[in-house]
Coordinates of C-alpha atoms in Angstrom, one line a residue:
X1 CA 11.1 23.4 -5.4
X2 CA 7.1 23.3 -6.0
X3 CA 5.3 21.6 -2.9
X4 CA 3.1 19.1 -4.0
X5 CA -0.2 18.9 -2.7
X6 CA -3.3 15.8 -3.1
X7 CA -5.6 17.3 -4.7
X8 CA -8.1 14.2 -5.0
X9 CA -8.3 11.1 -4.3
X10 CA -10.3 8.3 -5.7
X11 CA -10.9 4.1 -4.9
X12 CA -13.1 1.5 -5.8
X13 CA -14.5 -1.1 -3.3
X14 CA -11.6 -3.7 -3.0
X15 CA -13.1 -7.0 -3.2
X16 CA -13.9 -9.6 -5.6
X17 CA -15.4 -8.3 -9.2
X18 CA -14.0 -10.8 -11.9
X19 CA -16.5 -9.7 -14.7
X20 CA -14.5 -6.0 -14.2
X21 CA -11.8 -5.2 -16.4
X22 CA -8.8 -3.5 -14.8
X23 CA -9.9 0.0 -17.1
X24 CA -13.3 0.0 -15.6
X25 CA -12.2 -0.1 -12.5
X26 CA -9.5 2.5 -13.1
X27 CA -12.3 4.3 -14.5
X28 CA -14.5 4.4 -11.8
X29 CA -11.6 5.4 -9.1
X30 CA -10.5 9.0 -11.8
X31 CA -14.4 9.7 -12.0
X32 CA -13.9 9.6 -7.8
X33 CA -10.4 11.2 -7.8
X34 CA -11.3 14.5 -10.8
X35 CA -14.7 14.6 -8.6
X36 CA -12.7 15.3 -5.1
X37 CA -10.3 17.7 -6.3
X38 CA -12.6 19.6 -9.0
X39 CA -9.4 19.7 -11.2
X40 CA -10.6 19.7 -14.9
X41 CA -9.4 16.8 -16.9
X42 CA -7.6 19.2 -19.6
X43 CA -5.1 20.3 -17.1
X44 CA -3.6 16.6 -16.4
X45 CA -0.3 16.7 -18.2
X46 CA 0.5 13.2 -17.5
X47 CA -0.4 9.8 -16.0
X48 CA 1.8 7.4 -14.5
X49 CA 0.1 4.5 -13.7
X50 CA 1.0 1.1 -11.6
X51 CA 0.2 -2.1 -12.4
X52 CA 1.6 -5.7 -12.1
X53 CA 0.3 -8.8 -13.8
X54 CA -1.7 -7.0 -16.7
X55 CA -0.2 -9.2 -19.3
X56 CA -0.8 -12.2 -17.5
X57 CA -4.7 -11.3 -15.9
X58 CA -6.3 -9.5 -18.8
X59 CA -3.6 -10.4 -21.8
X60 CA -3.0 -6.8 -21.8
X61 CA 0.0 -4.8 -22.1
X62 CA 1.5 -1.0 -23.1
X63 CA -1.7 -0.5 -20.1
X64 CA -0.9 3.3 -19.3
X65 CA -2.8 5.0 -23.0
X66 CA -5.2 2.3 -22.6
X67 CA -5.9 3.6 -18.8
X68 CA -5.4 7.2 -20.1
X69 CA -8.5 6.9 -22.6
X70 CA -10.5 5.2 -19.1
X71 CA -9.4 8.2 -17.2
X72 CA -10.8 10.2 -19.9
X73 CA -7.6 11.9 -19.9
X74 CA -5.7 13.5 -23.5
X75 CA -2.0 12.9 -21.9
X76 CA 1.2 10.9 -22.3
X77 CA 0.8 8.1 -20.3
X78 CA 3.6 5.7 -19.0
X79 CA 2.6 2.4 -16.9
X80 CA 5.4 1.3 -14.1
X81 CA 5.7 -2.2 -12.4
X82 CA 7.4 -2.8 -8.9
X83 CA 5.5 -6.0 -7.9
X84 CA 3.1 -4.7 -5.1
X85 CA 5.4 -1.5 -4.9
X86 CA 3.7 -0.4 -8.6
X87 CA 1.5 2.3 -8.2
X88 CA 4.0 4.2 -5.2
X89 CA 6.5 4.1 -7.6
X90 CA 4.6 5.8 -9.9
X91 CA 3.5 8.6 -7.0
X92 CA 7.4 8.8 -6.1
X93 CA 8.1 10.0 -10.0
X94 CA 5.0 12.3 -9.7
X95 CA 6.5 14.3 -6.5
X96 CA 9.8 14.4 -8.8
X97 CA 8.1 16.0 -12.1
X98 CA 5.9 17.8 -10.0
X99 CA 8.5 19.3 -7.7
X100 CA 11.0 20.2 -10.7
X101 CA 8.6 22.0 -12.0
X102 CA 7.8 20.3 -15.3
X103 CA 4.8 19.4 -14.2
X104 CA 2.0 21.0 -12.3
X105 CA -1.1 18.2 -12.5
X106 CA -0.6 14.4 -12.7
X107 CA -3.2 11.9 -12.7
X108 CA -1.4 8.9 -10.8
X109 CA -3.2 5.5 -10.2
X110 CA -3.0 1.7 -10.1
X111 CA -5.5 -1.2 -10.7
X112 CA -5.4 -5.1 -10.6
X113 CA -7.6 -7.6 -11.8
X114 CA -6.8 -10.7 -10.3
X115 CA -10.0 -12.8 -8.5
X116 CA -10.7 -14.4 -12.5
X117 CA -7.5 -15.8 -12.5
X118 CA -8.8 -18.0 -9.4
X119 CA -6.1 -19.1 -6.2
X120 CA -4.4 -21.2 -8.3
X121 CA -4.1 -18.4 -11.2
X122 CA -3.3 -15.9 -8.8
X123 CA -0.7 -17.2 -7.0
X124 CA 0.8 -18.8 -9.9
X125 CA 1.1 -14.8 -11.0
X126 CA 2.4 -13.2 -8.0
X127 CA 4.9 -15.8 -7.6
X128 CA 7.1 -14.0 -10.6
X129 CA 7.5 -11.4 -7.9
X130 CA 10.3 -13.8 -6.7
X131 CA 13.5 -15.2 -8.2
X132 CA 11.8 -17.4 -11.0
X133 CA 15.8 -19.2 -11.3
X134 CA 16.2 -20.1 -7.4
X135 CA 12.8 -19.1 -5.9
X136 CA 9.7 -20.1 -8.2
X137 CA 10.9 -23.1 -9.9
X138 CA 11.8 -24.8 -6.3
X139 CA 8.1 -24.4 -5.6
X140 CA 8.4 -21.0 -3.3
X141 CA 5.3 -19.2 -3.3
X142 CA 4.5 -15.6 -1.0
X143 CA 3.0 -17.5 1.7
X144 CA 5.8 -19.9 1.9
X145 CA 8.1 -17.0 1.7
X146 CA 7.0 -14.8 4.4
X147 CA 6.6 -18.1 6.7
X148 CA 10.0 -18.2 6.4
X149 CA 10.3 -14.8 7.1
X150 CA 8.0 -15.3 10.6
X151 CA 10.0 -18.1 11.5
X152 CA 13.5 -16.0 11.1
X153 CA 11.9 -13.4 13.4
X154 CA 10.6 -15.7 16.0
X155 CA 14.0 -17.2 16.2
X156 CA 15.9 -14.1 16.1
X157 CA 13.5 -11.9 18.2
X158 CA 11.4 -14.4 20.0
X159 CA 7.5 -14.1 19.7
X160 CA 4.8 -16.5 18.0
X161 CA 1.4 -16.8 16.0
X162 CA -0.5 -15.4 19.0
X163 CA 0.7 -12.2 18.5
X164 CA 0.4 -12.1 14.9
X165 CA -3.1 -13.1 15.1
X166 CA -3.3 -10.2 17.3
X167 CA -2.1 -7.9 14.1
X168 CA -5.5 -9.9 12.1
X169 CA -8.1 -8.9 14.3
X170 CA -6.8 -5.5 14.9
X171 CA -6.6 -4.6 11.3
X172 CA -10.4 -6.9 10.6
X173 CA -11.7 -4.4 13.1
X174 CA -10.3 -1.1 11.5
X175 CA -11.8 -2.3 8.2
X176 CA -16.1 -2.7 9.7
X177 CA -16.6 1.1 9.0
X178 CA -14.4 1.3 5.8
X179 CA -16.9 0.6 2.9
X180 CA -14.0 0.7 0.7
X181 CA -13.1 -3.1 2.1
X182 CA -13.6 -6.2 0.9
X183 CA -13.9 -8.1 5.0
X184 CA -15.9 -5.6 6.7
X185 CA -16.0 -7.8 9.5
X186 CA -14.5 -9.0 12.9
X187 CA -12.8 -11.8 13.9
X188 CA -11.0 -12.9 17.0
X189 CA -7.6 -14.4 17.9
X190 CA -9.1 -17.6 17.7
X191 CA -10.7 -17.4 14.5
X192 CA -6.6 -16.6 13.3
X193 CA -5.5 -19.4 15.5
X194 CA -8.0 -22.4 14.5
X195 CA -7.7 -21.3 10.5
X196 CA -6.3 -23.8 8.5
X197 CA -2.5 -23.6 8.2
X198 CA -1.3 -21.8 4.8
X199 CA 1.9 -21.9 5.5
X200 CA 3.3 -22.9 9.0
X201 CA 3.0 -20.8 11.5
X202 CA 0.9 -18.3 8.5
X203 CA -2.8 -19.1 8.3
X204 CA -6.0 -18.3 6.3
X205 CA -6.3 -15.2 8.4
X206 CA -2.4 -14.4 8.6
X207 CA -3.0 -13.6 4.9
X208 CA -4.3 -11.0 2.4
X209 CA -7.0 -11.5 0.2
X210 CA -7.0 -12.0 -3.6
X211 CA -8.6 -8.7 -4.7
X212 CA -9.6 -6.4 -7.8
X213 CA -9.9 -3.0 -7.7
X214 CA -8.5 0.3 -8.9
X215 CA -7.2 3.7 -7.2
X216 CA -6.1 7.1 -8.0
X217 CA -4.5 10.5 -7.1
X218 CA -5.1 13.6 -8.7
X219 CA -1.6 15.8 -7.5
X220 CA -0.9 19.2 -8.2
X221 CA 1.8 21.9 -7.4
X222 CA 1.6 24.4 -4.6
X223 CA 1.5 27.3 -6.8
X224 CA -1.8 25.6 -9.2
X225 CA -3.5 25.1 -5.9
X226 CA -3.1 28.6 -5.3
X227 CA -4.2 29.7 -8.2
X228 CA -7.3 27.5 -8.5
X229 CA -8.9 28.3 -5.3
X230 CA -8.2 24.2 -4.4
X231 CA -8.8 23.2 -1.0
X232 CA -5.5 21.0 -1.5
X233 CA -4.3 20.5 2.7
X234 CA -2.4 17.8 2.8
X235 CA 0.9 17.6 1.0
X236 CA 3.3 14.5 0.2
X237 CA 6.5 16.1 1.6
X238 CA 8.9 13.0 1.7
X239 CA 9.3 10.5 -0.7
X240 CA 11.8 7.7 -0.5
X241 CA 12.8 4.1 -2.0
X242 CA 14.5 1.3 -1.0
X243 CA 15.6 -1.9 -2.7
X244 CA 17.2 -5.5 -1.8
X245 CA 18.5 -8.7 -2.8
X246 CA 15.9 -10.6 -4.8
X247 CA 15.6 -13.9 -3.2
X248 CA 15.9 -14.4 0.7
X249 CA 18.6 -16.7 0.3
X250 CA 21.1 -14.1 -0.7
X251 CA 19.9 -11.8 2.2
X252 CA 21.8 -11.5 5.3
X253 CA 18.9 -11.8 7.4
X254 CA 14.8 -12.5 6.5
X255 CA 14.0 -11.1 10.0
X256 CA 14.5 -7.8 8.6
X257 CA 14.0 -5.6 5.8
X258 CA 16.4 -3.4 4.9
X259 CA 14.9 -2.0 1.7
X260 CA 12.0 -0.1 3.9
X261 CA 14.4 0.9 6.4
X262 CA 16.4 2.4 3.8
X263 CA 13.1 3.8 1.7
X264 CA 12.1 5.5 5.1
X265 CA 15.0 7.2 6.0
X266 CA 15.5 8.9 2.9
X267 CA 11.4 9.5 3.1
X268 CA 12.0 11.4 6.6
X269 CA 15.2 13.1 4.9
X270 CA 13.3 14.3 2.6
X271 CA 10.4 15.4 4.8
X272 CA 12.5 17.0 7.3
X273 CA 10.9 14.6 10.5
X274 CA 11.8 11.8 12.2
X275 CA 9.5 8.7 12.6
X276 CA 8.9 10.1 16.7
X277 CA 6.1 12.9 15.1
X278 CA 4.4 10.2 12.6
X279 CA 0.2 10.1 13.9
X280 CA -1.0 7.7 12.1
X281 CA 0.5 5.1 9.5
X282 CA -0.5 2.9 6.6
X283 CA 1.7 -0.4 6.0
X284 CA 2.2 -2.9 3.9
X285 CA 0.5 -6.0 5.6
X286 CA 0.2 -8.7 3.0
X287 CA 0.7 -10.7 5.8
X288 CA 0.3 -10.3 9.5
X289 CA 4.3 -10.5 9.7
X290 CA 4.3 -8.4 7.1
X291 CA 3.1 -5.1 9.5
X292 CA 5.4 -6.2 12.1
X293 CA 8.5 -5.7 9.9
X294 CA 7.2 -2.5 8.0
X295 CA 6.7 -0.7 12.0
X296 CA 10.3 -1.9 12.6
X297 CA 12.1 -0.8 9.4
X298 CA 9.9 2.9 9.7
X299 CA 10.7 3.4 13.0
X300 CA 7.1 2.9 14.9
X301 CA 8.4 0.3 17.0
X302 CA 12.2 -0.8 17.8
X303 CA 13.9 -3.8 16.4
X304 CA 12.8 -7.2 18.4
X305 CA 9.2 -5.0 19.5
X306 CA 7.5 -4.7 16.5
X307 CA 5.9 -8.2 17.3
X308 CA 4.0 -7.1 20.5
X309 CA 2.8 -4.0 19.1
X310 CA -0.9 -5.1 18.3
X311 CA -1.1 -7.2 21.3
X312 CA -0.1 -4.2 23.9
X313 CA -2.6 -1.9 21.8
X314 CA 0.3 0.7 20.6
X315 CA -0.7 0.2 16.9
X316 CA -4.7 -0.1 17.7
X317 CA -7.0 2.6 16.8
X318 CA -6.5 3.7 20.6
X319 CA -3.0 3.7 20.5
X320 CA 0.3 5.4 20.1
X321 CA 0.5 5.5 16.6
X322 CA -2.3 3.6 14.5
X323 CA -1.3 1.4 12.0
X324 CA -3.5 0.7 8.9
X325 CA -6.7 2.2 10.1
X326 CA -8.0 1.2 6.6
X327 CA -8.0 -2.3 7.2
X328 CA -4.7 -2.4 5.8
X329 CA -3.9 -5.0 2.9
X330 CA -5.3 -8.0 5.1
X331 CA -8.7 -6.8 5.5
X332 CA -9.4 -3.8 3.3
X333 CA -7.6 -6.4 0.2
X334 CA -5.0 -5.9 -2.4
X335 CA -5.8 -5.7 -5.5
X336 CA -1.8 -5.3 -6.0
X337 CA -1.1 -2.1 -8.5
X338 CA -3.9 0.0 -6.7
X339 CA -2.2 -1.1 -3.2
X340 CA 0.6 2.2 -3.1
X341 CA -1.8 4.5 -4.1
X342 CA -4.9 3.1 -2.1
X343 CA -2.8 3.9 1.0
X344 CA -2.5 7.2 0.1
X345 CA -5.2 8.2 -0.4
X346 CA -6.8 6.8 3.2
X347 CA -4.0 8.6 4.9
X348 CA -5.1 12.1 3.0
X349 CA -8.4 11.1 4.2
X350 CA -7.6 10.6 8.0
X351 CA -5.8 13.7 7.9
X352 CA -7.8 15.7 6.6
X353 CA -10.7 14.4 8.7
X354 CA -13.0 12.8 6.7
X355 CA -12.5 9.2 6.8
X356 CA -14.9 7.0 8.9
X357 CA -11.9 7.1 11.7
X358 CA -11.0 10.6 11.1
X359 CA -12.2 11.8 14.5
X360 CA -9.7 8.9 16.0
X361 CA -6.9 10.5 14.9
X362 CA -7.9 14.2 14.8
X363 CA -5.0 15.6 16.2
X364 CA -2.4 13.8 13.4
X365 CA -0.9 16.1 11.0
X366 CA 1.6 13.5 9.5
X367 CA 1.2 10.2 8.5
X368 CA 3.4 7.3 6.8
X369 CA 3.0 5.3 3.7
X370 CA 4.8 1.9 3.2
X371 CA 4.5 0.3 0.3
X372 CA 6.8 -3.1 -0.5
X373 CA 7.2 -5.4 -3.5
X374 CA 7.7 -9.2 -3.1
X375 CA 9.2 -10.3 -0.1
X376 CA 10.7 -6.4 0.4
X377 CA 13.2 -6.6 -2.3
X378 CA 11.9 -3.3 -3.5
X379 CA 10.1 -0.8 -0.6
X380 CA 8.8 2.9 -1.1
X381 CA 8.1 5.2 1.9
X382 CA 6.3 8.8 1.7
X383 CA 5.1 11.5 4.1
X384 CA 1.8 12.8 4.0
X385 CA 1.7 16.0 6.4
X386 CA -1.5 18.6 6.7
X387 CA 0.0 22.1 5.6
X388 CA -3.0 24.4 5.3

């Protein structure tokens, strides 16, 4: 079975860019992505490409030739939707071809367009993430749905919008360096705390951005790398999904979610670790409660403790294991079908030192991506670990 290694890695600012179409900025991240890993565009034999509300943003669908011809790229191409999960699902196919060995170069990327739909557009399109029949048409929308999802923790595990806002200004401050994010700035807990409610106890700064913006991989087999001279040191060597019930009515519990646990176990499987020698980690924060139930289900923090985390400094850039030293989807943005891949490619950049808080987490040679769609009805998990 062929290792596969990250060649290159490519991203556009996140941020908000409605005159940009979703192939420009797709464009602009493979220019970045072919440029990192000096891999020709001839060899890609494929492109697998995430992407969520295409049809809906930019009245466009049958997106992966169309993002093929922007990557500059002569290839089958196949586009693959998982709500925010998109673009990971399309890496978590990559590391199958690529291992298999019926394939040995993949271009793999995402890109949304979302800020010209407006708030109202936007939300109105991310809300068919959820169960249109029992979910949408009783007027749920994300925030709604992850307030409900605080509110089932708080009860069942205690805690309150203190300590989320501590998540907020942890991940605000990560993003100042990161010239990749769309709030390159601070904020303190009461900024989070005297922000108009969204939806109770969520608030302005509980919540991601609306974003645009595009990312990509360029991954390649062990043996190509070898043969090519590439300076390819970091390697995704687990790879797992999860999935759940659709709408949180038919869950046993919203305080959890199963579907990550279940993505990262098979993820550590696979890798041959446990979550004890993860160094640094990338979640899926879409809201601050968000990141305190991805650290849970991966196994940073233990059920019921995920909630002080930020607070006691375990998941700060000074701590224990830090959590979404990118800025993470609440400060960096998430411009959805980039989001999987966007992680990724800041994790190969901490760990292989040159990301604007590489020297934080200098002695990490395995990190953790999380990547969840809707309220975690579908979850996909993958290693990243420095091999040469």
């Amino acid at each position: 079975m062929s290792e596969v290694r990250v060649a290159g890695v490519g991203l556009t600012p996140f941020g908000n860019s409605p005159e940009r179409t979703g192939r420009d900025l797709f464009a602009e991240a493979t220019i970045a992505a072919f440029e990192d890993a000096s891999v020709p565009r001839e060899d890609v034999e494929e492109v697998l490409y995430g992407n969520f509300m295409g049809e809906i943003a930019e009245h466009q669908g049958h997106q992966g030739p169309l993002m093929a011809d922007a990557a500059g790229v002569d290839a089958p191409a196949t586009r693959y939707e998982a709500a925010c999960a998109s673009s990971a699902t399309a890496v978590r196919d990559a590391v199958a071809r690529i291992r298999s060995g019926q394939a040995d170069v993949l271009l793999v990327g995402g890109a949304e367009r979302m800020s010209n739909l407006g708030t109202g557009g936007a939300t109105e399109a991310l809300a068919i993430a959820a169960d249109d029949l029992w979910e949408v048409r009783a007027g749920m929308t994300f925030p709604a749905a992850y307030a409900l999802m605080a509110e089932a923790y708080f009860e069942t595990y205690g805690g309150d919008s203190e300590d989320l806002a501590h998540v907020a200004v942890k991940n605000h401050a990560n993003a100042v360096e990161n010239d990749y994010a769309q709030y390159q700035r601070e904020i303190t807990v009461e900024d989070v705390l005297e922000a108009p409610r969204v939806a109770t106890p969520l608030g302005l700064y509980d919540s991601c951005p609306i974003s645009d913006g595009a990312s990509a991989l360029v991954l390649v087999s062990e043996s190509y790398a070898d043969r090519e001279g590439l300076d390819a040191s970091v390697a995704i060597t687990g790879s797992g999904q999860g999935g759940d019930r659709m709408a949180l009515q038919d869950r046993e519990t919203m305080a959890r979610t199963p579907a990550a646990s279940e993505a990262s176990e098979k993820a550590y499987d696979d890798a041959g670790i446990g979550p004890e020698e993860v160094g640094v980690a990338e979640v899926h924060d879409c809201f601050t409660i968000a990141e305190v139930l991805a650290i849970e289900a991966i196994g940073l923090a233990s059920e019921g403790e995920g909630i002080a985390a930020a607070r006691e400094g375990r998941t700060t850039v000074e701590g224990e294991v830090p959590v979404n030293l990118s800025g993470g989807l609440k400060a960096k943005g998430h411009p959805v079908g980039a989001t999987g891949v966007s992680q990724l490619a800041e994790l190969t950049k901490l760990l292989r030192g040159d990301h604007p808080h590489g020297d934080r987490v200098e002695d990490a040679d395995v990190g953790v991506a999380h990547n969840a769609g809707g309220t975690v009805a579908s979850a996909v998990v993958h290693v990243l670990e420095v091999v040469a």
